[in-house]
Amino acid sequence: MITFIRRGLLGLALAAAPVASAQEALPLSEGWRFVKRDVAGAERPGFDDAGWSRVAVPHTYNAEDSGIGGAKARGEPEGVYYRGPAWYRLKIDHKPRAATRYLLHFGGATLTADVWLNGEKVGSHEGGYAAFRFDVTGKLKAGENLLAVRVDNAKNPQISPLNGDFNIFGGLYREVKLIATPELHFDRLDHAGPGIKVRTEALGKGSATVGLTAAVVNDRAAPATFQIVTRIADAQGKVVATQRSPLTLAPGARGTADQRFTLRSPKLWEGRKSPYLYRVTSEVVAGGKAIDSQTAPLGIRTVAVKPDGTFLLNGKRYPLYGVNLQMPTRYGRGPIVTQAEIDEDLQIFDEMGVTGIRLAHMQHPQRVYDRADELGILLLTEVPLIDDHDQSDAFRTNLVQQMRELIAQTYNNPSVALWGIGNEIRVSDAASNRILADLNTTAKTLDPLRPTTYAHCCLDDNDPIALHSDTVSYNRYFGWYWTKSEDIGPWADELHAKMPTRPIGVSEYGAGASILHQEDPVVTRPESNGYWHPEQYQTDFHIKHWLEMKKRPFLWSTFIWLGIDFPSFKRNEGDRPAINDKGLVTEDRQTKKDAYYWYQANWAEKPMLHITSRRDTDKRTSQVKVMAFSNLPSIELRLNGGAWKTVPVEDRMAKWTIELTKGENRVEARARTPEGTLLTDHVTWRYATRP
């Protein structure tokens, strides 16, 4: 066993113990020194950083920039926030042990990171959203070590994204840790993946075929003969299958073992209905002892999309609908979020009833994928190719690297259903088409079992840009940026008629809304980049869109833009600058807008009841229309303690016209579930003939 001892602000110590086992890791979180500028010589151990700030990692140097925004559409400069280099330094106290390898792990650094240990450069990484690792075994010394990292979030023509409606938060914004492994070990340096890849290869009648590939590296000075022993355990921990594969590796060699399992009467991972998870454990066994191990979730499931647009989970039609989520952030902290806060975000939309989430527009924290596995929410996850591209081979090569990292690090998550190769490329030229072709080929080569997709916009619907991936979805904002909401249906019909064997979906649709802006009823469509974004317009937009889309089963997926309001330096609209307010939930997660409950009424299994326009408290006229959302067949309404009136629910809506009295009015709703539970809701509205 390798143990780790924390030594105050010096970082860590690694203490020897009798037996080496699986990897051990210690977070390198406390004791960092930081400065937000470029500094010559800061990589040197003897450099004086006494005047730098003390910070804990994860850390971003753009936390205070979230409220800066401006809109070019009104002739304003876009919000300006710091995009440039910064330095981090940490002292590490190390006790080396024999026959042990040491890896530095970075969960994410935006956008480039250069890493030195004791003044010697150990590596660089380009790309802001994937984990990366460096082997520092020969560079760590006994006693004090100095780790220095230069991070730079400046725009770089060779690194995607080059554009995007979101902030690029610079820093070591995910975990940093030191990993210790034995010399004979699973390959954790292959794009920072776990060294094992597990998959459902086929479902039969009463059986499932599961495949696993394990990659092992022999860093010993002598040849190694050993076994890869893999066990599959059910949710209760009972081992249901075991495989052993002998392997011999020369010094410095890397080898792989492929294993196959047949599970009888398996429990399937069935999305929301039953997200059953097995656990896979693979061990390197040498001399009768397990010296290294890795684990992975196993959800026994298959995914596919038919040419007619039918999405299949385990060979059965499974409607795929949900929201887009930007990378998890919190105001004033940016991407520095806890696992509990990530869980909070996913729980909100689990309760809404989503079957899927599109993770825009980059690789998200690992906890997002793991929690989606547990909840049964399918994910579309994509590389950050957004809007613009560079013509260079270096740019394309970097994107392929980011795709390799995304797949290596999330391959084992059964929630991952499709790989996204890009979003809204605005120019269809040779370079952009080659980029998409290479990304699609990379994804299909590394993972032929999952479909690929692309989010298309701003060029012809059947432009070659939209034809590289297995499926295509469209970012369409009828009724917000153009025409009217109902046009989503005829557009989809026309496109499907034009491409009847091409799976098409809707990757983005949405409208802005501020809970501070109330207008019931809405008279005209608000300006998308204006300062008035009434909540009721968003509600009407989504009612009309869903009523159209649910009638068109050839749409293989539909994803709302967006789940939660998030910061964007490009915006100054709605009730404040620097916010994209198309979310169904406010940025602070405290308020679910009315449109959220519209989808909950349509998608959730749990009975619900919600009266809309509760924030429109002062009514202009005495005669108003009450609208409530519910997934029950009827509800009861009453005004000011009067008689209850039964109102039928049609298309998940109950409507009732009432006459308000002067002063405060209390509108109540109730409904009883089939199990006998009474649901209630109420709002208070005021009516006055004079202010």
XYZ file of C-alpha atoms in Angstrom:
691
model
C 0.000 0.000 0.000
C 1.267 3.471 -0.856
C 0.267 6.070 1.695
C 0.319 9.818 1.456
C 1.129 12.261 4.234
C 0.226 15.954 3.962
C 2.923 18.303 5.273
C 1.359 21.712 5.768
C 1.948 24.196 2.975
C 4.773 22.183 1.485
C 2.269 20.017 -0.372
C 2.778 16.295 0.196
C 5.037 13.455 1.107
C 4.988 9.923 -0.227
C 5.895 7.415 2.464
C 7.050 3.893 1.771
C 4.898 0.938 2.812
C 5.382 -2.812 2.499
C 3.102 -3.626 -0.432
C 2.301 -1.690 -3.626
C -1.258 -1.989 -4.900
C -3.509 -0.054 -7.214
C -2.948 3.601 -7.955
C -2.964 6.040 -5.073
C -3.477 9.738 -5.558
C -3.244 12.831 -3.452
C -4.894 16.109 -4.449
C -2.439 18.963 -4.826
C -4.901 21.577 -3.696
C -3.430 23.747 -0.931
C -0.335 25.906 -0.733
C -0.174 27.272 -4.280
C 1.307 30.661 -5.115
C -0.311 32.565 -7.989
C 0.167 35.684 -10.105
C -2.008 36.904 -13.005
C 0.664 38.008 -15.447
C 3.618 36.594 -17.322
C 6.825 36.431 -15.307
C 10.245 35.602 -16.697
C 12.060 32.864 -14.828
C 9.097 31.779 -12.707
C 9.824 28.144 -13.535
C 13.115 28.231 -11.593
C 13.127 26.682 -8.095
C 14.986 29.667 -6.632
C 12.561 32.265 -7.979
C 11.119 34.513 -5.251
C 7.308 34.204 -5.281
C 6.793 35.610 -1.785
C 4.796 38.526 -3.194
C 2.356 36.293 -5.076
C -1.118 35.450 -3.852
C -1.890 32.245 -1.999
C -4.640 30.240 -3.707
C -6.198 26.795 -3.592
C -6.666 24.694 -6.707
C -9.087 24.315 -8.491
C -8.769 28.023 -9.272
C -9.693 30.440 -12.059
C -8.342 33.922 -12.564
C -11.566 35.064 -14.269
C -14.001 34.526 -11.406
C -14.737 38.243 -11.105
C -15.234 38.729 -14.855
C -18.619 36.982 -15.078
C -20.650 40.220 -15.125
C -18.829 41.948 -18.004
C -20.727 41.921 -21.300
C -21.609 43.887 -24.420
C -23.506 43.320 -27.669
C -22.035 44.042 -31.093
C -25.587 44.104 -32.500
C -26.134 47.447 -30.751
C -22.736 48.800 -31.662
C -21.308 48.045 -28.215
C -17.902 46.507 -27.632
C -18.095 42.976 -26.356
C -17.234 42.457 -22.733
C -13.496 42.528 -22.136
C -12.029 40.208 -19.551
C -8.482 39.041 -18.949
C -7.287 36.543 -21.490
C -3.602 35.945 -21.044
C -0.940 34.111 -19.064
C -0.750 33.410 -15.344
C 1.586 31.375 -13.157
C 1.077 28.820 -10.399
C 3.849 27.440 -8.145
C 3.729 24.722 -5.493
C 6.376 23.212 -3.216
C 6.176 19.444 -2.856
C 7.949 17.449 -0.174
C 8.582 13.977 -1.554
C 9.784 10.670 -0.117
C 10.516 8.394 -3.081
C 9.865 4.695 -3.004
C 11.406 2.035 -5.165
C 9.561 0.439 -8.084
C 6.956 3.204 -8.242
C 5.905 5.505 -11.061
C 4.611 9.033 -10.447
C 2.192 10.885 -12.722
C 1.103 14.502 -12.476
C -2.600 14.741 -13.290
C -4.360 17.948 -14.338
C -8.143 17.784 -14.656
C -8.223 20.805 -16.934
C -6.282 24.000 -17.693
C -7.576 26.645 -20.069
C -6.341 26.895 -22.788
C -2.640 25.986 -22.713
C -0.451 24.724 -19.897
C 3.337 24.474 -19.679
C 4.625 22.459 -16.733
C 8.049 22.472 -15.050
C 9.353 20.403 -12.159
C 12.512 21.610 -10.449
C 13.209 23.911 -13.364
C 12.981 21.136 -15.958
C 10.088 21.232 -18.399
C 8.022 18.064 -18.206
C 5.482 18.872 -20.899
C 2.871 21.112 -22.486
C -0.814 20.655 -23.157
C -3.025 22.472 -25.651
C -6.778 22.361 -25.143
C -8.820 23.637 -22.250
C -11.341 20.974 -21.338
C -9.733 17.531 -21.117
C -7.571 16.024 -18.420
C -3.874 15.458 -19.131
C -0.950 13.770 -17.383
C 2.837 13.739 -17.344
C 5.198 11.039 -16.072
C 7.508 12.733 -13.574
C 9.102 9.626 -12.088
C 12.632 10.594 -13.032
C 12.170 14.249 -12.180
C 10.832 14.042 -8.619
C 13.625 14.074 -6.067
C 13.814 13.294 -2.381
C 12.965 16.323 -0.270
C 11.609 19.584 -1.602
C 10.446 19.877 -5.213
C 9.113 22.919 -7.053
C 6.168 22.516 -9.436
C 5.556 25.500 -11.749
C 2.724 25.835 -14.242
C 2.149 28.588 -16.782
C -1.473 28.728 -17.929
C -2.688 30.929 -20.784
C -6.315 31.417 -21.865
C -5.465 33.847 -24.690
C -6.959 33.144 -28.096
C -4.642 30.859 -30.027
C -5.219 30.214 -33.757
C -4.070 26.615 -33.366
C -6.414 25.717 -30.494
C -10.185 25.409 -30.578
C -12.433 27.100 -29.579
C -11.692 30.263 -31.521
C -15.162 31.663 -30.870
C -18.205 30.986 -28.753
C -21.046 32.575 -26.827
C -19.425 31.877 -23.452
C -16.476 32.912 -21.314
C -13.104 31.158 -21.481
C -12.227 30.882 -17.785
C -8.448 30.680 -17.421
C -6.610 28.766 -14.739
C -6.070 25.367 -13.161
C -9.835 25.140 -12.825
C -10.090 21.403 -12.172
C -8.252 19.122 -9.779
C -4.480 18.615 -9.756
C -3.057 15.495 -8.141
C -0.047 13.226 -8.005
C -0.737 9.608 -8.924
C 1.514 6.755 -7.804
C 1.440 3.369 -9.567
C 3.605 0.252 -9.642
C 6.101 -0.158 -12.465
C 3.903 -2.767 -14.112
C 0.663 -0.856 -14.540
C -2.358 0.029 -16.618
C -1.638 2.699 -19.216
C -2.885 5.946 -17.682
C -0.945 8.115 -20.141
C -3.036 7.230 -23.206
C -4.833 10.583 -23.450
C -5.342 10.421 -19.655
C -7.738 7.523 -19.945
C -7.993 4.743 -17.344
C -6.238 2.064 -19.392
C -9.358 -0.105 -19.684
C -12.236 0.199 -22.140
C -15.463 -1.693 -21.494
C -18.423 -1.916 -23.841
C -21.636 -3.771 -24.625
C -20.984 -5.451 -27.952
C -24.296 -7.233 -28.479
C -27.618 -8.017 -26.845
C -29.161 -11.411 -27.433
C -32.252 -13.132 -26.183
C -31.552 -13.401 -22.480
C -27.847 -12.624 -22.812
C -25.349 -9.860 -23.429
C -21.836 -9.860 -24.849
C -19.476 -7.493 -23.063
C -16.017 -6.639 -24.363
C -13.058 -5.169 -22.531
C -9.675 -3.987 -23.727
C -6.938 -3.468 -21.154
C -3.649 -1.732 -21.944
C -0.634 -2.396 -19.687
C 2.860 -0.877 -19.664
C 5.946 -2.623 -18.288
C 8.279 0.018 -16.879
C 10.383 -2.597 -15.114
C 13.955 -3.228 -16.173
C 13.150 -6.909 -16.797
C 10.474 -8.759 -18.792
C 7.182 -9.251 -16.984
C 4.824 -12.240 -17.182
C 1.476 -11.634 -15.566
C -2.314 -11.921 -15.938
C -5.087 -9.425 -16.553
C -7.898 -10.577 -14.272
C -11.265 -8.914 -14.787
C -14.385 -9.364 -12.699
C -17.851 -8.019 -13.356
C -19.938 -7.441 -10.233
C -23.625 -6.609 -10.054
C -25.077 -3.659 -8.140
C -24.971 -5.694 -4.902
C -21.285 -6.512 -5.371
C -21.795 -10.143 -6.413
C -19.292 -11.282 -9.064
C -21.194 -12.547 -12.096
C -18.333 -13.075 -14.571
C -14.532 -13.450 -14.540
C -11.875 -13.579 -17.262
C -8.101 -14.126 -17.057
C -5.687 -13.218 -19.851
C -1.950 -14.073 -19.694
C 0.468 -11.496 -21.042
C 4.248 -11.114 -21.311
C 5.898 -7.747 -21.933
C 9.501 -6.802 -22.588
C 11.016 -3.938 -20.593
C 9.448 -0.637 -21.681
C 6.803 -2.384 -23.772
C 3.057 -1.747 -23.924
C 0.566 -4.530 -24.563
C -3.178 -5.039 -24.685
C -5.539 -7.846 -23.759
C -9.021 -8.248 -25.221
C -11.571 -10.059 -23.099
C -15.150 -11.088 -23.800
C -17.905 -12.030 -21.395
C -21.311 -13.564 -21.921
C -23.769 -12.512 -19.226
C -26.920 -14.578 -18.854
C -30.185 -12.804 -18.008
C -28.452 -9.462 -17.611
C -30.108 -6.419 -16.141
C -30.057 -3.730 -18.792
C -29.259 -0.048 -18.449
C -32.617 1.279 -19.649
C -32.324 5.027 -19.290
C -34.687 6.698 -16.849
C -36.674 3.502 -16.350
C -33.807 1.509 -14.871
C -30.207 2.802 -15.029
C -28.760 -0.431 -13.696
C -24.993 -0.375 -13.258
C -22.565 -3.246 -12.947
C -18.990 -2.592 -11.825
C -15.953 -3.839 -13.724
C -12.634 -4.335 -11.937
C -9.482 -5.240 -13.863
C -6.296 -6.206 -12.072
C -2.688 -6.732 -13.061
C -1.771 -9.946 -11.232
C 1.918 -10.861 -11.006
C 3.428 -13.496 -8.755
C 0.008 -14.305 -7.414
C -0.595 -10.741 -6.206
C -2.771 -7.975 -7.616
C -0.360 -5.071 -8.035
C -2.536 -2.617 -9.997
C -6.244 -2.248 -10.636
C -8.756 -0.050 -12.397
C -12.529 0.066 -12.155
C -15.224 1.263 -14.543
C -19.011 1.409 -14.640
C -20.816 -0.985 -16.938
C -24.275 -0.226 -18.166
C -25.411 -3.032 -20.431
C -27.020 -1.171 -23.285
C -26.811 -0.429 -27.002
C -27.593 2.807 -28.819
C -28.358 3.485 -32.477
C -30.215 5.873 -34.753
C -32.200 4.482 -37.683
C -32.248 6.288 -41.044
C -35.867 7.298 -40.413
C -34.794 9.188 -37.284
C -35.805 6.629 -34.675
C -33.429 6.643 -31.726
C -32.956 3.144 -30.303
C -31.934 2.185 -26.788
C -31.405 -1.564 -26.509
C -33.074 -1.989 -29.884
C -36.293 -0.255 -28.825
C -37.568 3.200 -29.733
C -36.558 5.686 -27.055
C -37.600 9.317 -27.567
C -34.601 11.542 -26.904
C -35.422 14.992 -25.582
C -33.941 17.359 -23.043
C -31.776 20.433 -22.610
C -28.400 21.821 -23.488
C -26.118 22.448 -20.534
C -23.091 24.677 -20.698
C -20.090 23.759 -18.560
C -21.164 23.980 -14.890
C -20.428 27.381 -13.344
C -21.550 29.519 -10.431
C -21.657 33.309 -10.369
C -18.544 34.782 -8.805
C -16.679 31.467 -9.056
C -16.918 30.536 -12.706
C -16.186 26.824 -13.253
C -15.009 26.244 -9.672
C -17.895 24.020 -8.643
C -18.314 21.111 -6.265
C -19.559 17.656 -7.118
C -22.672 18.431 -5.078
C -23.357 21.453 -7.298
C -22.952 19.338 -10.427
C -25.379 16.839 -8.913
C -27.784 19.699 -8.211
C -27.780 20.717 -11.876
C -28.506 17.215 -13.114
C -31.133 16.619 -10.443
C -33.060 19.678 -11.643
C -33.438 18.181 -15.097
C -33.946 14.647 -13.910
C -36.985 15.996 -12.070
C -38.084 17.764 -15.257
C -38.111 14.398 -17.016
C -35.355 14.738 -19.613
C -34.189 11.595 -21.360
C -31.046 13.273 -22.661
C -28.716 16.237 -22.261
C -26.465 17.806 -24.844
C -23.227 18.917 -23.189
C -22.338 22.158 -24.931
C -19.816 22.866 -26.277
C -16.898 21.036 -24.741
C -15.880 18.178 -22.479
C -17.499 18.598 -19.055
C -16.234 17.578 -15.597
C -16.135 13.815 -15.111
C -18.792 14.000 -12.396
C -21.360 15.071 -15.022
C -20.871 11.804 -16.898
C -20.799 9.654 -13.772
C -23.977 11.172 -12.351
C -25.767 10.823 -15.693
C -24.874 7.107 -15.584
C -26.643 6.850 -12.225
C -29.711 8.839 -13.275
C -30.210 7.161 -16.643
C -29.779 10.350 -18.666
C -28.257 9.905 -22.125
C -25.574 12.397 -23.148
C -24.350 13.985 -26.343
C -20.813 15.192 -25.721
C -18.731 17.152 -28.198
C -15.389 18.736 -28.966
C -15.167 22.557 -28.827
C -15.288 23.245 -32.570
C -17.561 26.280 -32.508
C -18.371 28.802 -35.258
C -14.853 29.527 -36.514
C -11.946 27.431 -37.701
C -8.346 27.968 -38.760
C -7.008 26.718 -42.062
C -3.856 25.210 -40.573
C -3.001 21.549 -40.113
C -2.038 22.388 -36.533
C -5.589 23.495 -35.719
C -7.055 20.325 -37.195
C -4.487 18.152 -35.413
C -5.308 19.776 -32.093
C -9.033 19.135 -32.559
C -8.372 15.480 -33.344
C -6.323 15.323 -30.140
C -9.253 16.812 -28.201
C -11.573 14.200 -29.694
C -9.155 11.426 -28.705
C -9.032 12.785 -25.157
C -12.807 13.091 -24.914
C -13.323 9.504 -26.022
C -10.482 8.068 -23.917
C -11.795 9.738 -20.770
C -15.555 9.123 -21.149
C -15.678 5.918 -23.215
C -16.713 3.794 -20.229
C -19.711 5.926 -19.296
C -22.891 4.215 -20.530
C -24.708 7.551 -20.475
C -22.596 8.761 -23.405
C -24.716 8.050 -26.471
C -23.202 10.135 -29.280
C -19.967 11.937 -30.073
C -20.392 15.489 -31.357
C -17.927 16.660 -34.008
C -18.774 20.377 -34.009
C -21.247 23.214 -33.768
C -22.322 25.931 -36.228
C -19.359 26.112 -38.598
C -20.059 29.267 -40.592
C -17.895 28.622 -43.676
C -18.019 25.489 -45.818
C -14.580 25.271 -47.371
C -11.986 22.579 -47.910
C -10.413 23.099 -44.491
C -13.663 22.965 -42.518
C -14.886 19.880 -44.339
C -11.557 18.135 -43.802
C -11.686 18.982 -40.092
C -15.151 17.468 -39.726
C -14.220 14.446 -41.826
C -11.147 13.771 -39.689
C -13.088 14.225 -36.447
C -15.784 11.840 -37.627
C -13.222 9.257 -38.764
C -11.406 9.534 -35.437
C -14.594 8.990 -33.457
C -15.759 6.051 -35.586
C -12.310 4.431 -35.452
C -11.967 4.732 -31.697
C -15.602 3.843 -31.023
C -17.622 2.242 -33.832
C -20.473 1.417 -31.434
C -21.667 4.995 -30.888
C -23.123 7.282 -33.586
C -21.669 10.684 -34.352
C -23.571 13.945 -34.732
C -23.108 17.573 -35.725
C -25.065 20.718 -34.768
C -25.715 22.685 -37.962
C -26.646 26.295 -38.495
C -26.265 29.277 -40.768
C -25.612 27.470 -44.068
C -27.936 25.463 -46.319
C -29.555 22.617 -44.405
C -27.943 20.055 -46.711
C -24.565 21.758 -47.063
C -21.659 19.256 -47.166
C -20.714 20.506 -43.680
C -23.845 18.755 -42.363
C -23.197 15.411 -44.064
C -20.040 14.049 -42.381
C -21.577 12.595 -39.214
C -23.986 9.684 -38.794
C -26.739 12.076 -37.746
C -27.259 15.811 -37.936
C -29.181 18.236 -35.770
C -30.080 21.843 -36.399
C -29.883 24.958 -34.251
C -33.166 26.664 -35.110
C -34.684 29.680 -33.365
C -38.022 30.219 -35.086
C -39.965 32.826 -33.150
C -36.894 34.307 -31.461
C -34.385 35.402 -34.068
C -36.760 35.054 -37.022
C -40.374 34.371 -38.134
C -42.699 32.665 -35.631
C -42.563 29.670 -33.305
C -45.024 27.528 -35.251
C -42.668 27.510 -38.253
C -40.541 24.808 -36.636
C -43.045 22.150 -37.796
C -43.265 23.021 -41.519
C -39.490 23.506 -41.641
C -38.943 20.020 -40.230
C -41.463 18.493 -42.661
C -39.804 20.124 -45.652
C -36.322 19.029 -44.598
C -37.451 15.468 -43.877
C -39.098 15.273 -47.304
C -35.868 16.486 -48.873
C -33.678 14.015 -46.896
C -35.991 11.120 -45.921
C -33.167 8.715 -45.033
C -31.003 11.206 -43.171
C -31.572 11.243 -39.388
C -32.339 14.850 -38.439
C -32.933 16.434 -35.067
C -33.087 19.799 -33.330
C -29.968 20.494 -31.279
C -30.967 23.997 -30.153
C -34.193 25.987 -29.863
C -34.990 28.596 -27.271
C -35.966 32.120 -26.265
C -34.722 34.497 -23.602
C -36.620 35.210 -20.394
C -36.094 37.276 -17.288
C -38.113 36.507 -14.182
C -38.058 40.281 -13.555
C -39.905 40.936 -16.824
C -43.617 40.106 -16.783
C -46.155 40.729 -19.569
C -49.313 38.650 -19.625
C -50.418 38.413 -22.328
C -47.403 39.282 -24.487
C -48.431 41.669 -27.248
C -45.488 41.402 -29.637
C -42.346 39.305 -29.993
C -39.559 40.929 -27.969
C -36.285 41.952 -29.566
C -33.835 39.122 -29.021
C -31.020 41.554 -28.208
C -33.291 44.024 -26.415
C -33.658 44.817 -22.741
C -37.209 43.416 -22.412
C -37.437 39.600 -22.228
C -40.801 38.768 -20.638
C -41.047 35.332 -19.096
C -44.450 34.735 -20.687
C -43.022 34.954 -24.196
C -40.554 32.189 -23.434
C -43.409 30.063 -22.109
C -45.492 30.625 -25.242
C -42.463 29.912 -27.424
C -41.870 26.535 -25.807
C -45.543 25.540 -25.778
C -45.752 26.097 -29.528
C -42.432 24.401 -30.250
C -43.116 21.250 -28.266
C -46.646 20.860 -29.643
C -45.111 20.878 -33.124
C -42.070 18.711 -32.449
C -43.797 15.956 -30.497
C -45.909 15.219 -33.583
C -42.814 14.490 -35.667
C -41.217 11.182 -34.627
C -38.654 11.483 -37.420
C -36.805 14.032 -35.254
C -34.271 11.746 -33.591
C -33.652 14.265 -30.786
C -34.761 17.681 -29.549
C -32.707 19.770 -27.126
C -33.774 23.070 -25.597
C -31.316 25.941 -25.555
C -30.945 26.003 -22.702
C -31.157 24.432 -19.272
C -29.617 27.111 -17.024
C -28.760 30.780 -17.639
C -24.981 31.222 -17.947
C -22.386 34.010 -18.328
C -21.434 35.316 -21.760
C -19.217 38.310 -22.446
C -20.943 38.747 -25.825
C -24.327 39.734 -24.429
C -26.065 42.775 -22.987
C -29.766 41.970 -23.116
C -32.672 41.044 -20.940
C -32.343 42.347 -17.393
C -28.520 42.665 -17.255
C -25.293 42.393 -19.241
C -23.207 39.256 -19.651
C -25.950 36.650 -19.337
C -27.518 34.250 -21.810
C -31.028 34.140 -20.351
C -32.552 31.422 -22.523
C -32.300 29.010 -19.613
C -35.327 27.341 -18.076
C -33.659 27.946 -14.695
C -31.977 31.089 -13.397
C -28.204 31.254 -13.045
C -28.406 30.992 -9.244
C -30.549 27.830 -9.583
C -33.152 29.391 -7.263
C -36.005 29.885 -9.730
C -37.471 27.567 -12.308
C -39.134 29.607 -15.021
C -42.659 28.700 -16.159
C -41.342 26.985 -19.306
C -39.539 24.475 -17.077
C -42.882 23.323 -15.700
C -44.345 23.080 -19.206
C -41.776 20.431 -20.035
C -42.144 18.769 -16.663
C -45.858 18.402 -17.391
C -45.018 16.744 -20.705
C -42.030 14.623 -19.715
C -42.018 13.759 -16.015
C -43.486 10.537 -14.683
C -44.298 12.061 -11.285
C -47.644 13.903 -11.106
C -47.249 17.681 -11.025
C -49.255 20.913 -10.925
C -48.065 24.479 -11.552
C -49.882 27.802 -12.036
C -48.061 30.093 -14.481
C -47.419 33.858 -14.351
C -47.018 33.831 -10.580
C -44.499 36.655 -10.810
C -46.890 38.882 -12.781
C -48.389 40.057 -9.518
C -49.974 43.371 -10.582
C -52.661 42.873 -13.220
C -53.671 45.618 -15.654
C -57.234 44.390 -16.160
C -59.771 42.681 -13.966
C -60.446 39.869 -16.427
C -57.462 37.531 -16.670
C -56.772 34.022 -17.890
C -55.403 31.442 -15.493
C -53.151 28.786 -17.050
C -51.839 25.807 -15.131
C -49.624 22.952 -16.299
C -50.314 19.400 -15.181
C -49.876 15.813 -16.330
C -53.154 14.776 -14.696
C -56.421 14.586 -16.682
C -58.114 17.448 -14.813
C -57.564 19.924 -11.997
C -59.730 22.120 -9.800
C -59.428 25.888 -9.547
C -61.000 28.503 -7.306
C -60.784 32.247 -6.776
C -60.736 33.960 -3.388
C -62.030 30.980 -1.467
C -65.055 30.459 -3.720
C -66.394 27.242 -5.149
C -63.995 24.800 -6.775
C -64.369 24.476 -10.544
C -63.181 21.382 -12.389
C -61.125 22.288 -15.451
C -59.990 19.666 -17.978
C -56.291 19.426 -18.826
C -55.771 19.498 -22.580
C -52.277 19.225 -24.059
C -50.994 19.427 -20.443
C -52.676 22.829 -19.959
C -55.719 23.863 -17.935
C -57.161 27.311 -18.710
C -59.774 29.354 -16.857
C -60.946 32.962 -17.281
C -61.609 34.793 -14.009
C -62.728 38.248 -12.874
C -60.487 39.807 -10.239
C -61.760 42.039 -7.470
C -59.955 45.174 -6.366
C -57.004 44.471 -4.123
C -55.404 41.096 -3.544
C -56.790 37.958 -5.184
C -55.832 34.395 -4.323
C -56.041 31.805 -7.089
C -55.771 28.194 -5.963
C -55.380 24.930 -7.838
C -55.572 21.364 -6.662
C -55.516 17.892 -8.171
C -55.501 14.392 -6.775
C -53.094 11.766 -8.102
C -54.216 8.200 -8.882
C -52.568 7.173 -5.603
C -54.668 9.678 -3.691
C -52.043 12.360 -3.027
C -53.401 15.899 -3.146
C -51.313 18.374 -5.172
C -51.857 22.084 -4.541
C -50.587 25.395 -5.854
C -51.613 29.019 -5.499
C -50.722 32.519 -6.670
C -51.611 35.986 -5.403
C -52.464 38.672 -7.939
C -53.371 42.295 -7.285
C -55.745 44.469 -9.249
C -56.186 48.207 -8.789
C -57.817 50.845 -10.975
C -55.216 53.407 -9.861
C -51.576 52.963 -8.866
